Coordinates of C-alpha atoms and ligand atoms in Angstrom, one line a residue:
M1 CA 33.5 -46.3 -24.2
P2 CA 32.7 -49.1 -21.8
L3 CA 33.8 -52.6 -22.9
S4 CA 32.0 -54.6 -20.3
E5 CA 28.3 -54.1 -21.0
E6 CA 27.9 -57.4 -22.7
L7 CA 29.2 -59.4 -19.8
D8 CA 25.9 -60.4 -18.3
M9 CA 25.0 -62.5 -21.5
A10 CA 27.4 -65.3 -20.7
T11 CA 29.2 -66.8 -17.7
A12 CA 32.6 -67.7 -19.0
T13 CA 34.9 -64.8 -19.9
F14 CA 38.3 -64.3 -21.5
E15 CA 40.8 -61.4 -21.5
S16 CA 42.5 -59.6 -24.3
T17 CA 46.0 -58.5 -23.6
A18 CA 48.4 -56.0 -25.2
P19 CA 51.1 -57.8 -27.3
G20 CA 54.5 -57.3 -25.9
T21 CA 53.5 -56.1 -22.4
G22 CA 50.7 -58.5 -21.6
A23 CA 48.7 -55.7 -20.0
V24 CA 44.9 -56.6 -19.9
V25 CA 43.0 -54.5 -22.4
G26 CA 39.5 -55.9 -21.6
V27 CA 37.4 -58.8 -20.4
F28 CA 34.8 -60.3 -22.7
P29 CA 32.1 -62.9 -22.5
V30 CA 32.6 -66.2 -24.3
H31 CA 29.4 -66.3 -26.3
D32 CA 28.2 -69.9 -26.6
T33 CA 25.9 -71.4 -29.2
D34 CA 22.7 -70.2 -27.4
A35 CA 24.1 -66.7 -27.0
V36 CA 25.1 -66.6 -30.7
T37 CA 21.7 -68.0 -31.8
E38 CA 20.0 -65.4 -29.7
T39 CA 22.0 -62.6 -31.2
V40 CA 21.3 -63.7 -34.8
A41 CA 17.5 -64.0 -33.8
R42 CA 17.7 -60.4 -32.6
A43 CA 19.3 -59.4 -35.9
R44 CA 16.4 -60.8 -37.9
P45 CA 13.8 -58.1 -37.3
A46 CA 16.5 -55.5 -37.3
A47 CA 17.5 -56.7 -40.8
E48 CA 13.9 -56.4 -42.0
H49 CA 13.6 -52.9 -40.7
W50 CA 17.0 -51.9 -42.1
A51 CA 16.1 -53.4 -45.6
A52 CA 12.7 -51.6 -45.6
L53 CA 14.4 -48.2 -44.9
G54 CA 15.7 -48.1 -48.5
F55 CA 19.0 -46.8 -49.8
G56 CA 18.4 -43.1 -48.9
E57 CA 17.6 -43.6 -45.2
R58 CA 20.4 -46.2 -44.9
K59 CA 22.9 -43.9 -46.5
L60 CA 22.0 -41.2 -43.9
R61 CA 22.7 -43.7 -41.0
L62 CA 25.9 -45.0 -42.6
A63 CA 27.0 -41.4 -42.8
A64 CA 26.2 -40.9 -39.1
Y65 CA 28.3 -44.0 -38.3
R66 CA 31.3 -42.8 -40.3
G67 CA 31.0 -39.3 -38.8
Y68 CA 31.0 -40.9 -35.3
L69 CA 34.1 -42.9 -36.2
A70 CA 35.9 -39.9 -37.8
R71 CA 35.3 -37.8 -34.6
R72 CA 36.7 -40.5 -32.4
L73 CA 39.4 -41.7 -34.7
H74 CA 42.2 -41.2 -32.2
E75 CA 40.3 -43.0 -29.4
L76 CA 39.8 -46.0 -31.7
A77 CA 43.4 -45.8 -33.0
D78 CA 44.6 -45.9 -29.4
L79 CA 42.6 -49.1 -28.7
V80 CA 43.9 -50.7 -31.9
H81 CA 47.4 -49.8 -30.9
R82 CA 47.0 -51.3 -27.4
E83 CA 45.2 -54.5 -28.5
N84 CA 47.0 -55.2 -31.8
G85 CA 50.4 -53.6 -31.0
K86 CA 50.8 -51.6 -34.2
P87 CA 52.0 -48.0 -34.0
H88 CA 49.2 -45.4 -33.4
A89 CA 49.9 -43.8 -36.8
D90 CA 49.4 -47.1 -38.6
A91 CA 46.1 -47.6 -36.7
V92 CA 45.0 -44.1 -37.8
L93 CA 45.7 -45.0 -41.5
E94 CA 43.8 -48.3 -41.2
I95 CA 40.7 -46.5 -39.7
T96 CA 40.9 -43.7 -42.3
L97 CA 40.7 -46.4 -45.1
A98 CA 37.7 -48.1 -43.3
I99 CA 35.9 -44.7 -43.1
D100 CA 36.5 -44.1 -46.8
H101 CA 35.1 -47.5 -47.7
L102 CA 32.0 -46.8 -45.6
A103 CA 31.4 -43.6 -47.5
W104 CA 31.9 -45.3 -50.9
A105 CA 29.6 -48.2 -50.1
G106 CA 26.8 -45.9 -48.8
A107 CA 27.1 -43.6 -51.9
H108 CA 27.3 -46.4 -54.5
A109 CA 24.8 -48.9 -53.2
P110 CA 21.7 -47.3 -54.9
R111 CA 23.1 -47.3 -58.4
T112 CA 24.9 -50.7 -58.1
L113 CA 22.0 -52.6 -56.5
G114 CA 18.8 -50.6 -57.0
L115 CA 16.0 -51.6 -59.3
R116 CA 16.8 -51.0 -63.0
R117 CA 15.5 -51.9 -66.4
V118 CA 17.5 -54.2 -68.7
R119 CA 16.8 -55.0 -72.3
A120 CA 14.2 -57.7 -72.6
G121 CA 15.6 -59.1 -75.9
L122 CA 14.1 -60.5 -79.1
L123 CA 12.1 -63.3 -77.6
A124 CA 10.4 -61.2 -74.9
A125 CA 10.1 -57.9 -76.8
N126 CA 6.6 -57.3 -75.5
H127 CA 7.9 -57.4 -71.9
A128 CA 9.8 -55.0 -69.6
A129 CA 12.7 -56.6 -67.7
Y130 CA 13.9 -55.5 -64.3
L131 CA 16.9 -56.4 -62.2
E132 CA 17.7 -55.6 -58.7
Y133 CA 20.0 -56.9 -55.9
R134 CA 18.2 -57.5 -52.7
P135 CA 19.8 -57.9 -49.3
L136 CA 20.4 -61.4 -48.0
G137 CA 19.2 -60.8 -44.4
V138 CA 21.7 -61.4 -41.7
V139 CA 25.4 -61.6 -42.6
G140 CA 27.9 -63.2 -40.2
V141 CA 31.4 -61.7 -40.3
I142 CA 34.4 -63.5 -38.7
G143 CA 37.3 -61.1 -38.6
P144 CA 41.1 -61.3 -38.0
W145 CA 43.3 -59.5 -35.6
N146 CA 45.9 -58.0 -38.0
Y147 CA 43.7 -55.1 -39.3
P148 CA 40.9 -55.3 -36.7
V149 CA 39.1 -52.3 -38.2
F150 CA 39.9 -52.2 -41.9
T151 CA 39.5 -55.9 -42.7
P152 CA 36.2 -56.7 -41.1
M153 CA 34.8 -53.3 -42.2
G154 CA 35.5 -54.4 -45.8
S155 CA 32.6 -56.9 -45.2
I156 CA 30.6 -55.0 -42.6
A157 CA 30.4 -51.7 -44.6
Y158 CA 29.4 -53.4 -47.8
A159 CA 26.9 -55.8 -46.2
L160 CA 25.2 -52.9 -44.3
A161 CA 25.1 -50.7 -47.4
A162 CA 23.5 -53.5 -49.3
G163 CA 20.7 -53.6 -46.7
N164 CA 21.8 -56.5 -44.4
A165 CA 22.2 -56.7 -40.6
V166 CA 25.6 -58.0 -39.4
V167 CA 26.7 -60.2 -36.5
F168 CA 30.4 -59.7 -36.2
K169 CA 32.8 -62.1 -34.4
P170 CA 36.1 -60.4 -34.0
S171 CA 39.3 -62.4 -33.4
E172 CA 39.8 -63.5 -29.8
L173 CA 43.0 -61.4 -30.0
T174 CA 41.1 -58.1 -30.8
P175 CA 37.7 -58.3 -29.2
A176 CA 37.9 -54.8 -27.7
V177 CA 38.1 -53.3 -31.1
G178 CA 35.1 -55.3 -32.3
V179 CA 33.0 -54.4 -29.2
W180 CA 34.0 -50.7 -29.7
L181 CA 32.8 -50.8 -33.4
A182 CA 29.4 -52.2 -32.4
A183 CA 29.0 -49.8 -29.5
A184 CA 29.8 -47.0 -31.8
W185 CA 27.1 -48.1 -34.2
R186 CA 24.5 -48.3 -31.4
A187 CA 25.5 -44.7 -30.3
A188 CA 25.5 -43.3 -33.8
V189 CA 22.5 -45.1 -35.2
P190 CA 20.3 -45.7 -32.1
D191 CA 17.1 -46.4 -34.1
C192 CA 18.7 -49.4 -35.7
A193 CA 20.9 -50.5 -32.8
D194 CA 20.7 -54.3 -33.6
V195 CA 21.7 -53.9 -37.2
L196 CA 25.4 -54.3 -36.2
Q197 CA 26.0 -56.6 -33.2
V198 CA 29.1 -58.3 -31.9
V199 CA 29.7 -61.7 -30.4
T200 CA 33.0 -62.5 -28.7
G201 CA 34.9 -65.7 -27.9
A202 CA 37.3 -68.0 -29.6
G203 CA 36.9 -70.6 -32.4
E204 CA 33.8 -72.2 -30.9
T205 CA 32.0 -68.9 -31.0
G206 CA 32.9 -68.5 -34.7
A207 CA 31.8 -72.1 -35.4
A208 CA 28.5 -71.3 -33.6
L209 CA 28.0 -68.3 -35.9
C210 CA 28.6 -70.5 -39.0
R211 CA 25.8 -72.8 -37.8
A212 CA 23.4 -70.1 -36.5
G213 CA 21.4 -69.8 -39.8
V214 CA 23.0 -66.6 -41.0
D215 CA 22.3 -65.9 -44.7
K216 CA 26.0 -65.6 -45.6
L217 CA 29.3 -65.9 -43.7
A218 CA 32.3 -63.7 -44.5
F219 CA 35.5 -65.1 -43.1
T220 CA 39.0 -63.7 -43.0
G221 CA 41.8 -65.8 -41.6
S222 CA 43.9 -68.9 -42.4
A223 CA 43.2 -71.5 -45.1
P224 CA 42.8 -74.4 -42.6
T225 CA 40.2 -72.5 -40.6
G226 CA 38.6 -71.3 -43.8
R227 CA 38.1 -75.0 -44.7
R228 CA 36.5 -75.7 -41.3
V229 CA 34.2 -72.6 -41.7
M230 CA 33.1 -73.8 -45.2
A231 CA 32.4 -77.3 -43.9
A232 CA 30.3 -75.9 -41.0
C233 CA 28.5 -73.6 -43.4
A234 CA 27.8 -76.5 -45.8
E235 CA 25.6 -78.2 -43.1
T236 CA 23.0 -75.4 -43.5
L237 CA 24.0 -74.5 -47.2
T238 CA 25.1 -71.1 -45.9
P239 CA 27.1 -69.3 -48.6
V240 CA 30.6 -68.2 -47.7
L241 CA 33.1 -65.6 -48.7
L242 CA 36.7 -66.6 -47.8
E243 CA 39.7 -64.2 -47.6
L244 CA 42.6 -66.5 -46.7
G245 CA 45.8 -64.6 -47.0
G246 CA 48.6 -65.0 -49.5
K247 CA 52.2 -65.1 -50.4
D248 CA 52.3 -62.0 -52.5
A249 CA 55.2 -61.4 -54.9
M250 CA 56.7 -58.2 -56.3
I251 CA 58.4 -58.3 -59.7
V252 CA 61.2 -55.7 -60.3
D253 CA 61.9 -55.3 -64.0
D254 CA 65.1 -54.2 -65.7
D255 CA 63.9 -50.6 -66.2
A256 CA 62.3 -50.1 -62.7
D257 CA 62.9 -47.2 -60.4
V258 CA 65.0 -49.3 -58.1
P259 CA 65.0 -47.0 -55.0
A260 CA 61.2 -46.6 -55.3
A261 CA 60.8 -50.4 -55.6
A262 CA 63.1 -51.0 -52.6
D263 CA 61.2 -48.5 -50.5
A264 CA 57.8 -50.0 -51.4
A265 CA 59.1 -53.6 -50.9
V266 CA 60.3 -52.7 -47.4
W267 CA 57.0 -51.0 -46.5
G268 CA 55.0 -53.8 -48.1
A269 CA 56.9 -56.5 -46.3
L270 CA 57.7 -55.1 -42.9
S271 CA 54.9 -52.6 -42.0
N272 CA 52.4 -54.0 -39.4
A273 CA 55.2 -56.5 -38.5
G274 CA 54.5 -58.2 -41.8
Q275 CA 51.1 -59.3 -40.5
T276 CA 49.3 -58.2 -43.7
C277 CA 47.5 -60.6 -45.9
I278 CA 48.5 -58.5 -48.9
G279 CA 52.0 -57.9 -47.6
I280 CA 54.9 -58.5 -50.0
E281 CA 56.6 -61.7 -48.9
R282 CA 58.7 -62.5 -52.1
V283 CA 60.5 -60.3 -54.5
Y284 CA 61.8 -61.4 -57.9
A285 CA 64.3 -58.8 -59.1
T286 CA 65.8 -59.2 -62.6
D287 CA 69.5 -59.8 -63.0
A288 CA 70.0 -56.2 -64.3
V289 CA 68.7 -54.7 -61.0
Y290 CA 69.2 -57.4 -58.4
D291 CA 72.4 -56.2 -56.8
R292 CA 71.2 -52.5 -56.6
F293 CA 67.8 -53.6 -55.3
V294 CA 69.3 -55.8 -52.5
A295 CA 71.7 -53.0 -51.5
E296 CA 68.8 -50.5 -51.3
V297 CA 66.5 -52.9 -49.4
T298 CA 69.3 -53.8 -47.0
A299 CA 70.1 -50.1 -46.2
K300 CA 66.4 -49.3 -45.7
A301 CA 65.5 -52.3 -43.6
R302 CA 68.5 -51.8 -41.3
D303 CA 67.2 -48.4 -40.4
L304 CA 63.9 -49.7 -39.0
S305 CA 63.2 -50.4 -35.4
A306 CA 60.6 -52.7 -34.0
G307 CA 59.0 -52.1 -30.6
A308 CA 56.1 -50.6 -28.6
H309 CA 58.0 -47.3 -28.1
E310 CA 57.2 -43.9 -29.6
G311 CA 58.8 -43.8 -33.1
A312 CA 59.0 -47.6 -33.6
H313 CA 58.3 -48.5 -37.2
Y314 CA 56.3 -51.5 -36.3
G315 CA 55.2 -53.3 -33.2
P316 CA 55.5 -56.8 -31.7
M317 CA 53.8 -59.8 -33.2
T318 CA 50.1 -59.8 -32.3
M319 CA 49.6 -63.5 -32.1
P320 CA 52.2 -65.3 -29.9
G321 CA 52.0 -68.5 -32.0
Q322 CA 53.0 -66.7 -35.1
V323 CA 56.5 -66.2 -33.8
D324 CA 57.2 -69.9 -34.1
V325 CA 56.0 -69.9 -37.8
V326 CA 58.4 -67.0 -38.6
R327 CA 61.3 -68.7 -36.8
R328 CA 60.6 -72.0 -38.7
H329 CA 60.6 -70.2 -42.0
V330 CA 63.8 -68.1 -41.3
E331 CA 65.7 -71.1 -39.8
G332 CA 64.6 -73.4 -42.6
A333 CA 65.7 -70.8 -45.3
L334 CA 69.1 -70.4 -43.7
A335 CA 69.5 -74.2 -43.3
A336 CA 68.7 -74.7 -47.0
G337 CA 71.5 -72.4 -48.1
G338 CA 69.8 -68.9 -47.8
R339 CA 71.6 -65.9 -46.3
A340 CA 70.1 -63.2 -44.0
V341 CA 71.5 -59.9 -45.2
V342 CA 69.5 -58.2 -42.4
G343 CA 68.2 -59.8 -39.2
G344 CA 68.0 -63.6 -39.2
T345 CA 67.3 -64.5 -35.6
V346 CA 63.8 -64.8 -34.2
D347 CA 63.7 -64.5 -30.5
G348 CA 60.4 -63.4 -28.9
A349 CA 57.5 -61.2 -30.1
L350 CA 59.7 -58.4 -31.3
I351 CA 61.2 -59.6 -34.6
A352 CA 63.9 -57.6 -36.2
P353 CA 63.6 -56.7 -39.9
T354 CA 64.8 -59.8 -41.8
V355 CA 65.9 -59.8 -45.5
L356 CA 66.7 -63.2 -46.9
V357 CA 68.5 -64.0 -50.2
D358 CA 69.6 -67.1 -52.1
V359 CA 66.7 -69.1 -50.6
P360 CA 65.7 -72.2 -52.6
A361 CA 62.3 -72.0 -54.2
D362 CA 61.0 -75.0 -52.3
A363 CA 61.8 -73.5 -48.8
D364 CA 58.8 -72.8 -46.6
A365 CA 59.8 -69.1 -46.5
V366 CA 59.1 -69.0 -50.3
R367 CA 56.0 -71.3 -50.4
E368 CA 54.0 -70.7 -47.2
E369 CA 52.5 -67.5 -45.7
T370 CA 55.1 -66.3 -43.2
F371 CA 53.0 -63.3 -41.8
G372 CA 56.1 -61.8 -40.2
P373 CA 58.6 -58.9 -40.8
T374 CA 60.6 -60.9 -43.4
I375 CA 61.2 -60.6 -47.1
V376 CA 62.8 -63.1 -49.5
V377 CA 64.6 -61.5 -52.5
S378 CA 65.4 -63.8 -55.5
R379 CA 67.4 -63.2 -58.6
V380 CA 65.6 -64.0 -61.9
A381 CA 66.9 -63.7 -65.5
D382 CA 64.0 -61.5 -66.6
A383 CA 60.5 -60.3 -65.6
E384 CA 58.9 -63.3 -67.4
E385 CA 60.8 -65.7 -65.2
G386 CA 59.8 -63.5 -62.2
L387 CA 56.1 -63.8 -63.3
R388 CA 56.5 -67.6 -63.7
Q389 CA 57.9 -67.9 -60.1
A390 CA 55.4 -65.4 -58.7
N391 CA 52.6 -67.5 -60.2
A392 CA 54.1 -70.8 -59.0
S393 CA 52.2 -70.6 -55.7
V394 CA 49.0 -72.1 -54.4
H395 CA 48.1 -68.6 -53.1
G396 CA 47.0 -65.8 -55.3
L397 CA 45.8 -62.8 -53.3
A398 CA 47.7 -59.7 -54.6
G399 CA 51.1 -58.6 -55.8
A400 CA 53.1 -55.7 -57.3
V401 CA 55.1 -54.9 -60.5
F402 CA 57.8 -52.3 -60.8
S403 CA 58.6 -51.3 -64.3
G404 CA 59.5 -48.2 -66.3
S405 CA 57.1 -49.3 -69.1
R406 CA 53.4 -48.7 -68.6
T407 CA 52.5 -51.3 -71.3
R408 CA 54.9 -53.9 -70.0
A409 CA 53.8 -53.4 -66.4
L410 CA 50.1 -53.6 -67.2
D411 CA 50.8 -56.8 -69.2
L412 CA 52.7 -58.4 -66.3
A413 CA 50.0 -57.2 -63.8
R414 CA 47.2 -58.7 -65.9
R415 CA 48.9 -62.1 -66.2
M416 CA 49.8 -62.3 -62.5
R417 CA 47.6 -65.0 -60.9
S418 CA 46.1 -62.9 -58.2
G419 CA 43.0 -60.9 -57.4
M420 CA 44.8 -57.5 -57.2
T421 CA 48.1 -56.1 -58.4
S422 CA 49.6 -52.6 -58.0
V423 CA 52.0 -51.1 -60.5
N424 CA 54.9 -49.0 -59.1
S425 CA 53.5 -49.1 -55.6
V426 CA 52.3 -51.7 -53.1
L427 CA 48.9 -52.4 -51.5
T428 CA 47.3 -49.3 -53.3
F429 CA 44.3 -51.3 -54.6
A430 CA 43.1 -51.7 -51.0
S431 CA 42.7 -47.9 -50.7
V432 CA 40.6 -47.6 -53.9
P433 CA 37.0 -48.4 -52.8
A434 CA 35.8 -48.9 -56.3
L435 CA 38.2 -51.9 -56.8
P436 CA 37.1 -55.4 -55.7
F437 CA 39.3 -57.2 -53.1
G438 CA 39.8 -61.0 -52.9
G439 CA 42.0 -63.8 -54.1
V440 CA 42.2 -67.0 -56.2
G441 CA 43.3 -70.5 -55.2
E442 CA 44.2 -70.9 -51.5
S443 CA 43.7 -67.2 -51.0
G444 CA 40.0 -67.8 -51.1
F445 CA 37.0 -66.6 -53.2
G446 CA 34.4 -63.9 -53.2
R447 CA 35.0 -60.2 -53.2
I448 CA 34.7 -57.3 -50.8
H449 CA 35.0 -53.6 -51.8
G450 CA 33.6 -52.1 -55.0
E451 CA 30.5 -53.0 -56.8
D452 CA 31.4 -56.7 -56.6
G453 CA 31.7 -56.3 -52.9
L454 CA 28.2 -54.8 -52.7
R455 CA 26.7 -57.5 -54.8
E456 CA 28.5 -60.2 -52.8
F457 CA 26.0 -59.5 -50.0
T458 CA 22.9 -59.6 -52.1
R459 CA 20.8 -62.0 -54.2
A460 CA 20.0 -61.0 -57.7
K461 CA 16.2 -60.6 -58.3
A462 CA 14.9 -60.8 -61.9
I463 CA 11.4 -59.6 -62.8
T464 CA 9.6 -59.3 -66.1
R465 CA 6.3 -57.4 -66.8
R466 CA 4.2 -58.0 -69.9
R467 CA 3.6 -54.6 -71.6
F468 CA 1.2 -55.7 -74.2
P469 CA -0.1 -59.0 -75.6
L470 CA 1.3 -60.4 -78.9
P471 CA -1.1 -61.7 -81.5
V472 CA 0.4 -65.2 -80.9
D473 CA 1.4 -66.2 -77.4
L474 CA 4.2 -68.8 -77.7
M475 CA 3.8 -69.8 -74.0
S476 CA 0.2 -70.8 -74.3
F477 CA -1.6 -74.0 -75.2
T478 CA -3.6 -71.8 -77.6
R479 CA -0.6 -71.1 -79.9
P480 CA -1.1 -72.3 -83.5
E481 CA 0.9 -75.3 -84.6
A482 CA 2.9 -73.3 -87.1
A483 CA 4.2 -70.8 -84.5
A484 CA 7.2 -72.9 -83.5
D485 CA 8.3 -73.2 -87.1
A486 CA 7.9 -69.5 -87.6
V487 CA 10.1 -68.8 -84.6
A488 CA 12.7 -71.3 -85.9
R489 CA 12.8 -69.4 -89.2
V490 CA 13.4 -66.1 -87.4
I491 CA 16.1 -67.6 -85.3
G492 CA 17.7 -69.2 -88.4
L493 CA 17.8 -65.7 -90.1
V494 CA 19.2 -63.9 -87.1
H495 CA 21.7 -66.5 -85.8
G496 CA 22.1 -69.2 -88.5
R497 CA 24.7 -67.1 -90.6
H498 CA 27.3 -67.3 -87.8
R499 CA 29.9 -70.0 -88.3
Ligands
LIG501 P1 42.4 -68.3 -37.9 O1 42.1 -68.6 -39.3 O2 42.5 -69.5 -37.0 O3 41.3 -67.4 -37.3 C1 40.6 -66.4 -38.0 C2 39.3 -66.1 -37.3 O4 38.5 -67.3 -37.3 C3 39.4 -65.7 -35.9 O5 38.3 -64.8 -35.6 C4 39.1 -67.0 -35.2 O6 38.7 -66.9 -33.8 C5 38.1 -67.7 -36.0 N1 38.0 -69.1 -35.9 C6 38.9 -70.0 -35.4 N2 38.5 -71.3 -35.5 C7 37.2 -71.2 -36.0 C8 36.2 -72.2 -36.4 N3 36.4 -73.5 -36.2 N4 35.1 -71.7 -36.9 C9 34.9 -70.4 -37.1 N5 35.7 -69.5 -36.8 C10 36.9 -69.8 -36.3 O7 43.7 -67.4 -37.9 P2 44.6 -67.0 -36.7 O8 44.1 -65.8 -36.2 O9 44.8 -68.2 -35.8 O10 46.0 -66.9 -37.6 C11 46.6 -68.0 -38.1 C12 47.1 -67.7 -39.5 O11 46.1 -67.2 -40.4 C13 48.2 -66.6 -39.5 O12 49.4 -67.2 -39.2 C14 48.1 -66.1 -40.9 O13 48.9 -66.8 -41.7 C15 46.7 -66.3 -41.3 N6 45.9 -65.1 -41.2 C16 45.5 -64.4 -42.3 C17 44.8 -63.3 -42.3 C18 44.4 -62.6 -43.5 O14 44.3 -61.4 -43.5 N7 44.0 -63.3 -44.5 C19 44.4 -62.7 -41.0 C20 44.8 -63.4 -39.9 C21 45.5 -64.6 -40.0 P3 39.8 -66.8 -32.7 O15 40.8 -65.7 -33.1 O16 39.0 -66.3 -31.6 O17 40.4 -68.1 -32.6

């Protein structure tokens, strides 16, 4: 698929390069404010047409899109591998998840959002009441580079299924994937080509999208940039959805399956080179299992290899600047008395698996998002202390609990201060389209995925219809003087007995 067709829209260009090798993947225009405004203006009539099609027609076109993606899954996975650096197999998994979400969003939009009757209640008993969730119009999506298909598609699929047009600004590190996704839409759904468009560039292009008059802005990235996005959107009262990463914790309880917990922790922390917003960054293992858990994690992490070669378990860091963050966290943890039982030196974009223990709770490696292939394991007296430490974070995106007791695990999961928690696995909630995805605190607000994710890109519309007149119309100047007293007596009978 050509990656250069948008080049005539702007003069300045930038390159995207393969992490590790630096090979050029593609050249893209830097869309300035005018180009972004033009793109959003083109999306307006497309949004109206798309909304007017209705759920059934949209579902057919969303199915054509996912069919197109499924047939070219390996082509897209290869591009993700080249531009983001992750292994081809991980790219395949990511795209598979995105396709599944597209299918769910298309199938569930009618029942979740469509016009339905609700009970009118006592005071409006002679009326019918209707509720529906109408599309917002044009939604701006600013996406990250770590899951360049799955993460933006969490907003794009649900916004489209809800009847909106989308203007997508991929990260400047993964523009080729964004351009591919929009080109695939045009090819699969040619009669609604402008319903999904892409603009490319760096932060200024994203900032221009925030100010372009879109009806909602869905952002995934860091908390500092999220604040800037929200401030820019405040100028036009554009609502925002913020997905800002986390510092997710796993609790390993006394009766947990320790080998399973260790396997999940290693995958949750190190896959995708740890560049996963819902990745496991901290583990709180109880005294009873700590030594066994650390031994298992150490053995498993030592077996992993990082690189761009065939068979590598994860690739190089996608964003060069992130290497410094990981180094600062690892070195800070070691200087504060921590020990690296695996890895411990950060030198270049290929970071070896790193397992840290005995790290003080106030170290950056425990408090800030590391976003690298590292994991900090801490000993706690019991799961309650693990939960307290897990919750002692400004972030609150997701987490995991490993326990042999279903009741205890569910109780811990429910009290974990996060948007999502998996029991006896990691990250599973992201693969369940019916479950909402999003965080609390510094991890942001708003939800993608599930019914909440569909509603996130809509406005509720309430309608009443009078079915028959009442002998006394309370909302009329013709009502008799005694009417209000009669209503007060009824309300007294119905509600007054409650204390
Ligand atoms: P940023 O938050 O800086 O960028 C995220 C997206 O926002 C990118 O598309 C970026 O464009 C765009 N952007 C940057 N500045 C602005 C602006 N002023 N207005 C509007 N959009 C803007 O994240 P980075 O990619 O720089 O990563 C930094 C850190 O963020 C990581 O270390 C990690 O901790 C966290 N992160 C979290 C993710 C998550 O899944 N929650 C995903 C990615 C990062 P461009 O890339 O072109 O600059």
